[in-house]
Structure formats: structure tokens, C-alpha cells
Amino acid sequence: MSRLMTRLSDAERSAIIEMAWDDETSFDAIELQTGLREPQIIAMMRRELKPGSFRLWRKRVSGRASKHRAKSRRAEI
């Protein structure tokens, strides 16, 4: 676990989880705000969510253009 993730308060973790669930907030935007990259966010979601909730979340965000800025730009063209 990275040092950044160990220093997060419960409120900060909750805010990151909320952003990760939001379809309109890309992983790039979360990284700009928190410094956490996509793999770190996925690891945090795996650790913080119940297994079924994590699987549901991964299914929703996998391949979703809005969660990846580069993919969403291509979808607009």
C-alpha cells in the first residue's frame, strides 16, 4: 500500500469512492485531485467495498469511455 493511501482519512477515502462510482468522473480527474492512479483506485475499491459491490463496480467501469479521458474524447469524434 502506498504512503499516500495510508495517510487518507475516512472522509477522504469516502470521497474517492464516491468519485470512482460517479460515471462522469474520470480516473484522470481523480488522479488530478488525489494523486492516486487508476490501479491504486482499483486496489482501494477492492479493499473498501464488499466483494459483490466491487464486482458490480468493475463491471460498470471496465471499458466505459467516461472513466477514461482519452477514450471519451474518441467517443465524441
PDB file of N, CA and C in Angstrom:
ATOM      1  N   MET A   1       0.857  -1.180   0.000  1.00  0.00           N
ATOM      2  CA  MET A   1       0.000   0.000   0.000  1.00  0.00           C
ATOM      3  C   MET A   1       0.899   1.236   0.000  1.00  0.00           C
ATOM      4  N   SER A   2       0.571   2.208  -0.836  1.00  0.00           N
ATOM      5  CA  SER A   2       1.393   3.406  -0.927  1.00  0.00           C
ATOM      6  C   SER A   2       1.237   4.284   0.313  1.00  0.00           C
ATOM      7  N   ARG A   3       2.238   5.110   0.527  1.00  0.00           N
ATOM      8  CA  ARG A   3       2.187   6.021   1.678  1.00  0.00           C
ATOM      9  C   ARG A   3       1.001   6.961   1.593  1.00  0.00           C
ATOM     10  N   LEU A   4       0.688   7.403   0.377  1.00  0.00           N
ATOM     11  CA  LEU A   4      -0.429   8.324   0.186  1.00  0.00           C
ATOM     12  C   LEU A   4      -1.730   7.690   0.661  1.00  0.00           C
ATOM     13  N   MET A   5      -1.938   6.425   0.329  1.00  0.00           N
ATOM     14  CA  MET A   5      -3.185   5.760   0.717  1.00  0.00           C
ATOM     15  C   MET A   5      -3.282   5.534   2.210  1.00  0.00           C
ATOM     16  N   THR A   6      -2.144   5.335   2.892  1.00  0.00           N
ATOM     17  CA  THR A   6      -2.195   5.126   4.335  1.00  0.00           C
ATOM     18  C   THR A   6      -2.492   6.423   5.073  1.00  0.00           C
ATOM     19  N   ARG A   7      -2.215   7.553   4.434  1.00  0.00           N
ATOM     20  CA  ARG A   7      -2.452   8.846   5.084  1.00  0.00           C
ATOM     21  C   ARG A   7      -3.855   9.380   4.861  1.00  0.00           C
ATOM     22  N   LEU A   8      -4.681   8.685   4.093  1.00  0.00           N
ATOM     23  CA  LEU A   8      -6.024   9.176   3.809  1.00  0.00           C
ATOM     24  C   LEU A   8      -6.937   9.001   5.017  1.00  0.00           C
ATOM     25  N   SER A   9      -7.711  10.025   5.290  1.00  0.00           N
ATOM     26  CA  SER A   9      -8.705   9.924   6.361  1.00  0.00           C
ATOM     27  C   SER A   9      -9.914   9.148   5.839  1.00  0.00           C
ATOM     28  N   ASP A  10     -10.797   8.776   6.736  1.00  0.00           N
ATOM     29  CA  ASP A  10     -12.019   8.084   6.336  1.00  0.00           C
ATOM     30  C   ASP A  10     -12.840   8.953   5.385  1.00  0.00           C
ATOM     31  N   ALA A  11     -12.895  10.241   5.647  1.00  0.00           N
ATOM     32  CA  ALA A  11     -13.652  11.159   4.797  1.00  0.00           C
ATOM     33  C   ALA A  11     -13.040  11.247   3.397  1.00  0.00           C
ATOM     34  N   GLU A  12     -11.702  11.266   3.322  1.00  0.00           N
ATOM     35  CA  GLU A  12     -11.039  11.313   2.017  1.00  0.00           C
ATOM     36  C   GLU A  12     -11.267  10.014   1.244  1.00  0.00           C
ATOM     37  N   ARG A  13     -11.177   8.885   1.930  1.00  0.00           N
ATOM     38  CA  ARG A  13     -11.451   7.596   1.276  1.00  0.00           C
ATOM     39  C   ARG A  13     -12.885   7.559   0.750  1.00  0.00           C
ATOM     40  N   SER A  14     -13.803   8.036   1.554  1.00  0.00           N
ATOM     41  CA  SER A  14     -15.204   8.061   1.161  1.00  0.00           C
ATOM     42  C   SER A  14     -15.416   8.936  -0.074  1.00  0.00           C
ATOM     43  N   ALA A  15     -14.754  10.083  -0.111  1.00  0.00           N
ATOM     44  CA  ALA A  15     -14.879  10.985  -1.259  1.00  0.00           C
ATOM     45  C   ALA A  15     -14.311  10.341  -2.524  1.00  0.00           C
ATOM     46  N   ILE A  16     -13.198   9.639  -2.404  1.00  0.00           N
ATOM     47  CA  ILE A  16     -12.597   8.973  -3.560  1.00  0.00           C
ATOM     48  C   ILE A  16     -13.508   7.856  -4.059  1.00  0.00           C
ATOM     49  N   ILE A  17     -14.077   7.091  -3.146  1.00  0.00           N
ATOM     50  CA  ILE A  17     -15.008   6.027  -3.538  1.00  0.00           C
ATOM     51  C   ILE A  17     -16.216   6.628  -4.248  1.00  0.00           C
ATOM     52  N   GLU A  18     -16.711   7.733  -3.746  1.00  0.00           N
ATOM     53  CA  GLU A  18     -17.849   8.409  -4.384  1.00  0.00           C
ATOM     54  C   GLU A  18     -17.486   8.861  -5.795  1.00  0.00           C
ATOM     55  N   MET A  19     -16.300   9.438  -5.965  1.00  0.00           N
ATOM     56  CA  MET A  19     -15.865   9.859  -7.304  1.00  0.00           C
ATOM     57  C   MET A  19     -15.709   8.662  -8.223  1.00  0.00           C
ATOM     58  N   ALA A  20     -15.183   7.550  -7.700  1.00  0.00           N
ATOM     59  CA  ALA A  20     -14.987   6.356  -8.523  1.00  0.00           C
ATOM     60  C   ALA A  20     -16.325   5.770  -8.971  1.00  0.00           C
ATOM     61  N   TRP A  21     -17.347   5.851  -8.130  1.00  0.00           N
ATOM     62  CA  TRP A  21     -18.673   5.347  -8.503  1.00  0.00           C
ATOM     63  C   TRP A  21     -19.344   6.245  -9.528  1.00  0.00           C
ATOM     64  N   ASP A  22     -19.027   7.543  -9.507  1.00  0.00           N
ATOM     65  CA  ASP A  22     -19.661   8.508 -10.396  1.00  0.00           C
ATOM     66  C   ASP A  22     -19.240   8.253 -11.842  1.00  0.00           C
ATOM     67  N   ASP A  23     -20.208   8.060 -12.717  1.00  0.00           N
ATOM     68  CA  ASP A  23     -19.912   7.788 -14.119  1.00  0.00           C
ATOM     69  C   ASP A  23     -19.248   8.971 -14.820  1.00  0.00           C
ATOM     70  N   GLU A  24     -19.489  10.171 -14.360  1.00  0.00           N
ATOM     71  CA  GLU A  24     -18.967  11.359 -15.024  1.00  0.00           C
ATOM     72  C   GLU A  24     -17.554  11.732 -14.591  1.00  0.00           C
ATOM     73  N   THR A  25     -17.045  11.168 -13.522  1.00  0.00           N
ATOM     74  CA  THR A  25     -15.713  11.500 -13.020  1.00  0.00           C
ATOM     75  C   THR A  25     -14.713  10.481 -13.549  1.00  0.00           C
ATOM     76  N   SER A  26     -13.777  10.954 -14.372  1.00  0.00           N
ATOM     77  CA  SER A  26     -12.794  10.047 -14.969  1.00  0.00           C
ATOM     78  C   SER A  26     -11.694   9.712 -13.966  1.00  0.00           C
ATOM     79  N   PHE A  27     -10.972   8.627 -14.246  1.00  0.00           N
ATOM     80  CA  PHE A  27      -9.831   8.266 -13.414  1.00  0.00           C
ATOM     81  C   PHE A  27      -8.780   9.376 -13.476  1.00  0.00           C
ATOM     82  N   ASP A  28      -8.676  10.034 -14.618  1.00  0.00           N
ATOM     83  CA  ASP A  28      -7.725  11.144 -14.752  1.00  0.00           C
ATOM     84  C   ASP A  28      -8.073  12.292 -13.815  1.00  0.00           C
ATOM     85  N   ALA A  29      -9.354  12.601 -13.702  1.00  0.00           N
ATOM     86  CA  ALA A  29      -9.798  13.669 -12.809  1.00  0.00           C
ATOM     87  C   ALA A  29      -9.533  13.301 -11.348  1.00  0.00           C
ATOM     88  N   ILE A  30      -9.756  12.043 -11.009  1.00  0.00           N
ATOM     89  CA  ILE A  30      -9.496  11.590  -9.640  1.00  0.00           C
ATOM     90  C   ILE A  30      -7.999  11.697  -9.353  1.00  0.00           C
ATOM     91  N   GLU A  31      -7.174  11.332 -10.335  1.00  0.00           N
ATOM     92  CA  GLU A  31      -5.723  11.422 -10.140  1.00  0.00           C
ATOM     93  C   GLU A  31      -5.285  12.869  -9.943  1.00  0.00           C
ATOM     94  N   LEU A  32      -5.855  13.789 -10.714  1.00  0.00           N
ATOM     95  CA  LEU A  32      -5.510  15.205 -10.550  1.00  0.00           C
ATOM     96  C   LEU A  32      -5.856  15.713  -9.157  1.00  0.00           C
ATOM     97  N   GLN A  33      -6.984  15.271  -8.622  1.00  0.00           N
ATOM     98  CA  GLN A  33      -7.436  15.750  -7.319  1.00  0.00           C
ATOM     99  C   GLN A  33      -6.754  15.056  -6.148  1.00  0.00           C
ATOM    100  N   THR A  34      -6.419  13.768  -6.321  1.00  0.00           N
ATOM    101  CA  THR A  34      -5.938  13.000  -5.177  1.00  0.00           C
ATOM    102  C   THR A  34      -4.510  12.489  -5.305  1.00  0.00           C
ATOM    103  N   GLY A  35      -4.008  12.413  -6.536  1.00  0.00           N
ATOM    104  CA  GLY A  35      -2.681  11.857  -6.765  1.00  0.00           C
ATOM    105  C   GLY A  35      -2.687  10.347  -6.905  1.00  0.00           C
ATOM    106  N   LEU A  36      -3.859   9.723  -6.822  1.00  0.00           N
ATOM    107  CA  LEU A  36      -3.974   8.270  -6.951  1.00  0.00           C
ATOM    108  C   LEU A  36      -4.215   7.892  -8.408  1.00  0.00           C
ATOM    109  N   ARG A  37      -3.452   6.939  -8.913  1.00  0.00           N
ATOM    110  CA  ARG A  37      -3.627   6.453 -10.276  1.00  0.00           C
ATOM    111  C   ARG A  37      -4.708   5.381 -10.306  1.00  0.00           C
ATOM    112  N   GLU A  38      -5.139   5.040 -11.512  1.00  0.00           N
ATOM    113  CA  GLU A  38      -6.208   4.056 -11.685  1.00  0.00           C
ATOM    114  C   GLU A  38      -5.941   2.745 -10.944  1.00  0.00           C
ATOM    115  N   PRO A  39      -4.739   2.130 -11.055  1.00  0.00           N
ATOM    116  CA  PRO A  39      -4.522   0.876 -10.317  1.00  0.00           C
ATOM    117  C   PRO A  39      -4.649   1.036  -8.792  1.00  0.00           C
ATOM    118  N   GLN A  40      -4.251   2.185  -8.275  1.00  0.00           N
ATOM    119  CA  GLN A  40      -4.379   2.440  -6.841  1.00  0.00           C
ATOM    120  C   GLN A  40      -5.842   2.581  -6.443  1.00  0.00           C
ATOM    121  N   ILE A  41      -6.615   3.226  -7.304  1.00  0.00           N
ATOM    122  CA  ILE A  41      -8.047   3.398  -7.037  1.00  0.00           C
ATOM    123  C   ILE A  41      -8.735   2.035  -7.054  1.00  0.00           C
ATOM    124  N   ILE A  42      -8.381   1.200  -8.033  1.00  0.00           N
ATOM    125  CA  ILE A  42      -8.965  -0.134  -8.120  1.00  0.00           C
ATOM    126  C   ILE A  42      -8.622  -0.935  -6.865  1.00  0.00           C
ATOM    127  N   ALA A  43      -7.361  -0.866  -6.435  1.00  0.00           N
ATOM    128  CA  ALA A  43      -6.947  -1.595  -5.223  1.00  0.00           C
ATOM    129  C   ALA A  43      -7.711  -1.093  -4.001  1.00  0.00           C
ATOM    130  N   MET A  44      -7.899   0.215  -3.916  1.00  0.00           N
ATOM    131  CA  MET A  44      -8.635   0.777  -2.790  1.00  0.00           C
ATOM    132  C   MET A  44     -10.096   0.329  -2.816  1.00  0.00           C
ATOM    133  N   MET A  45     -10.700   0.345  -3.997  1.00  0.00           N
ATOM    134  CA  MET A  45     -12.086  -0.092  -4.123  1.00  0.00           C
ATOM    135  C   MET A  45     -12.204  -1.567  -3.742  1.00  0.00           C
ATOM    136  N   ARG A  46     -11.248  -2.393  -4.151  1.00  0.00           N
ATOM    137  CA  ARG A  46     -11.270  -3.822  -3.810  1.00  0.00           C
ATOM    138  C   ARG A  46     -11.209  -4.011  -2.296  1.00  0.00           C
ATOM    139  N   ARG A  47     -10.390  -3.192  -1.639  1.00  0.00           N
ATOM    140  CA  ARG A  47     -10.199  -3.299  -0.192  1.00  0.00           C
ATOM    141  C   ARG A  47     -11.395  -2.743   0.587  1.00  0.00           C
ATOM    142  N   GLU A  48     -11.991  -1.667   0.114  1.00  0.00           N
ATOM    143  CA  GLU A  48     -13.027  -0.956   0.874  1.00  0.00           C
ATOM    144  C   GLU A  48     -14.444  -1.477   0.634  1.00  0.00           C
ATOM    145  N   LEU A  49     -14.712  -2.023  -0.554  1.00  0.00           N
ATOM    146  CA  LEU A  49     -16.066  -2.458  -0.887  1.00  0.00           C
ATOM    147  C   LEU A  49     -16.263  -3.933  -0.564  1.00  0.00           C
ATOM    148  N   LYS A  50     -17.504  -4.311  -0.395  1.00  0.00           N
ATOM    149  CA  LYS A  50     -17.842  -5.724  -0.272  1.00  0.00           C
ATOM    150  C   LYS A  50     -17.533  -6.378  -1.620  1.00  0.00           C
ATOM    151  N   PRO A  51     -17.214  -7.673  -1.626  1.00  0.00           N
ATOM    152  CA  PRO A  51     -16.845  -8.337  -2.887  1.00  0.00           C
ATOM    153  C   PRO A  51     -17.868  -8.167  -4.014  1.00  0.00           C
ATOM    154  N   GLY A  52     -19.142  -8.312  -3.698  1.00  0.00           N
ATOM    155  CA  GLY A  52     -20.174  -8.158  -4.724  1.00  0.00           C
ATOM    156  C   GLY A  52     -20.251  -6.737  -5.251  1.00  0.00           C
ATOM    157  N   SER A  53     -20.096  -5.769  -4.376  1.00  0.00           N
ATOM    158  CA  SER A  53     -20.115  -4.364  -4.790  1.00  0.00           C
ATOM    159  C   SER A  53     -18.915  -4.053  -5.658  1.00  0.00           C
ATOM    160  N   PHE A  54     -17.765  -4.618  -5.306  1.00  0.00           N
ATOM    161  CA  PHE A  54     -16.571  -4.398  -6.117  1.00  0.00           C
ATOM    162  C   PHE A  54     -16.760  -4.978  -7.520  1.00  0.00           C
ATOM    163  N   ARG A  55     -17.287  -6.193  -7.609  1.00  0.00           N
ATOM    164  CA  ARG A  55     -17.508  -6.818  -8.925  1.00  0.00           C
ATOM    165  C   ARG A  55     -18.474  -5.987  -9.756  1.00  0.00           C
ATOM    166  N   LEU A  56     -19.538  -5.501  -9.144  1.00  0.00           N
ATOM    167  CA  LEU A  56     -20.502  -4.650  -9.845  1.00  0.00           C
ATOM    168  C   LEU A  56     -19.837  -3.383 -10.344  1.00  0.00           C
ATOM    169  N   TRP A  57     -19.030  -2.743  -9.503  1.00  0.00           N
ATOM    170  CA  TRP A  57     -18.332  -1.514  -9.891  1.00  0.00           C
ATOM    171  C   TRP A  57     -17.373  -1.775 -11.053  1.00  0.00           C
ATOM    172  N   ARG A  58     -16.567  -2.854 -10.951  1.00  0.00           N
ATOM    173  CA  ARG A  58     -15.609  -3.172 -12.018  1.00  0.00           C
ATOM    174  C   ARG A  58     -16.323  -3.432 -13.332  1.00  0.00           C
ATOM    175  N   LYS A  59     -17.452  -4.110 -13.268  1.00  0.00           N
ATOM    176  CA  LYS A  59     -18.224  -4.378 -14.485  1.00  0.00           C
ATOM    177  C   LYS A  59     -18.691  -3.067 -15.110  1.00  0.00           C
ATOM    178  N   ARG A  60     -19.106  -2.122 -14.275  1.00  0.00           N
ATOM    179  CA  ARG A  60     -19.597  -0.832 -14.767  1.00  0.00           C
ATOM    180  C   ARG A  60     -18.496   0.010 -15.387  1.00  0.00           C
ATOM    181  N   VAL A  61     -17.307   0.036 -14.771  1.00  0.00           N
ATOM    182  CA  VAL A  61     -16.264   0.950 -15.251  1.00  0.00           C
ATOM    183  C   VAL A  61     -15.354   0.340 -16.305  1.00  0.00           C
ATOM    184  N   SER A  62     -15.326  -0.972 -16.420  1.00  0.00           N
ATOM    185  CA  SER A  62     -14.453  -1.611 -17.414  1.00  0.00           C
ATOM    186  C   SER A  62     -14.911  -1.232 -18.816  1.00  0.00           C
ATOM    187  N   GLY A  63     -14.032  -0.582 -19.526  1.00  0.00           N
ATOM    188  CA  GLY A  63     -14.327  -0.190 -20.896  1.00  0.00           C
ATOM    189  C   GLY A  63     -15.229   1.017 -21.047  1.00  0.00           C
ATOM    190  N   ARG A  64     -15.632   1.624 -19.948  1.00  0.00           N
ATOM    191  CA  ARG A  64     -16.523   2.793 -20.008  1.00  0.00           C
ATOM    192  C   ARG A  64     -15.711   4.022 -20.439  1.00  0.00           C
ATOM    193  N   ALA A  65     -16.074   4.618 -21.531  1.00  0.00           N
ATOM    194  CA  ALA A  65     -15.329   5.750 -22.079  1.00  0.00           C
ATOM    195  C   ALA A  65     -15.275   6.931 -21.121  1.00  0.00           C
ATOM    196  N   SER A  66     -16.339   7.169 -20.364  1.00  0.00           N
ATOM    197  CA  SER A  66     -16.369   8.336 -19.481  1.00  0.00           C
ATOM    198  C   SER A  66     -15.390   8.225 -18.319  1.00  0.00           C
ATOM    199  N   LYS A  67     -14.927   7.018 -17.999  1.00  0.00           N
ATOM    200  CA  LYS A  67     -13.972   6.858 -16.904  1.00  0.00           C
ATOM    201  C   LYS A  67     -12.537   7.067 -17.380  1.00  0.00           C
ATOM    202  N   HIS A  68     -12.339   7.133 -18.690  1.00  0.00           N
ATOM    203  CA  HIS A  68     -11.012   7.321 -19.257  1.00  0.00           C
ATOM    204  C   HIS A  68     -11.076   8.495 -20.219  1.00  0.00           C
ATOM    205  N   ARG A  69     -10.402   9.580 -19.876  1.00  0.00           N
ATOM    206  CA  ARG A  69     -10.487  10.812 -20.653  1.00  0.00           C
ATOM    207  C   ARG A  69     -10.170  10.573 -22.130  1.00  0.00           C
ATOM    208  N   ALA A  70      -9.106   9.824 -22.437  1.00  0.00           N
ATOM    209  CA  ALA A  70      -8.712   9.591 -23.824  1.00  0.00           C
ATOM    210  C   ALA A  70      -9.804   8.845 -24.581  1.00  0.00           C
ATOM    211  N   LYS A  71     -10.427   7.860 -23.950  1.00  0.00           N
ATOM    212  CA  LYS A  71     -11.490   7.104 -24.607  1.00  0.00           C
ATOM    213  C   LYS A  71     -12.718   7.976 -24.821  1.00  0.00           C
ATOM    214  N   SER A  72     -13.023   8.854 -23.872  1.00  0.00           N
ATOM    215  CA  SER A  72     -14.218   9.682 -24.007  1.00  0.00           C
ATOM    216  C   SER A  72     -14.042  10.714 -25.112  1.00  0.00           C
ATOM    217  N   ARG A  73     -12.807  11.189 -25.317  1.00  0.00           N
ATOM    218  CA  ARG A  73     -12.564  12.117 -26.430  1.00  0.00           C
ATOM    219  C   ARG A  73     -12.794  11.417 -27.754  1.00  0.00           C
ATOM    220  N   ARG A  74     -12.334  10.172 -27.893  1.00  0.00           N
ATOM    221  CA  ARG A  74     -12.535   9.421 -29.135  1.00  0.00           C
ATOM    222  C   ARG A  74     -14.016   9.166 -29.367  1.00  0.00           C
ATOM    223  N   ALA A  75     -14.777   8.963 -28.328  1.00  0.00           N
ATOM    224  CA  ALA A  75     -16.206   8.688 -28.460  1.00  0.00           C
ATOM    225  C   ALA A  75     -16.943   9.927 -28.952  1.00  0.00           C
ATOM    226  N   GLU A  76     -16.424  11.120 -28.656  1.00  0.00           N
ATOM    227  CA  GLU A  76     -17.080  12.362 -29.075  1.00  0.00           C
ATOM    228  C   GLU A  76     -16.881  12.617 -30.552  1.00  0.00           C
ATOM    229  N   ILE A  77     -15.809  12.097 -31.126  1.00  0.00           N
ATOM    230  CA  ILE A  77     -15.482  12.381 -32.534  1.00  0.00           C
ATOM    231  C   ILE A  77     -16.359  11.609 -33.473  1.00  0.00           C
TER     232      ILE A  77
END
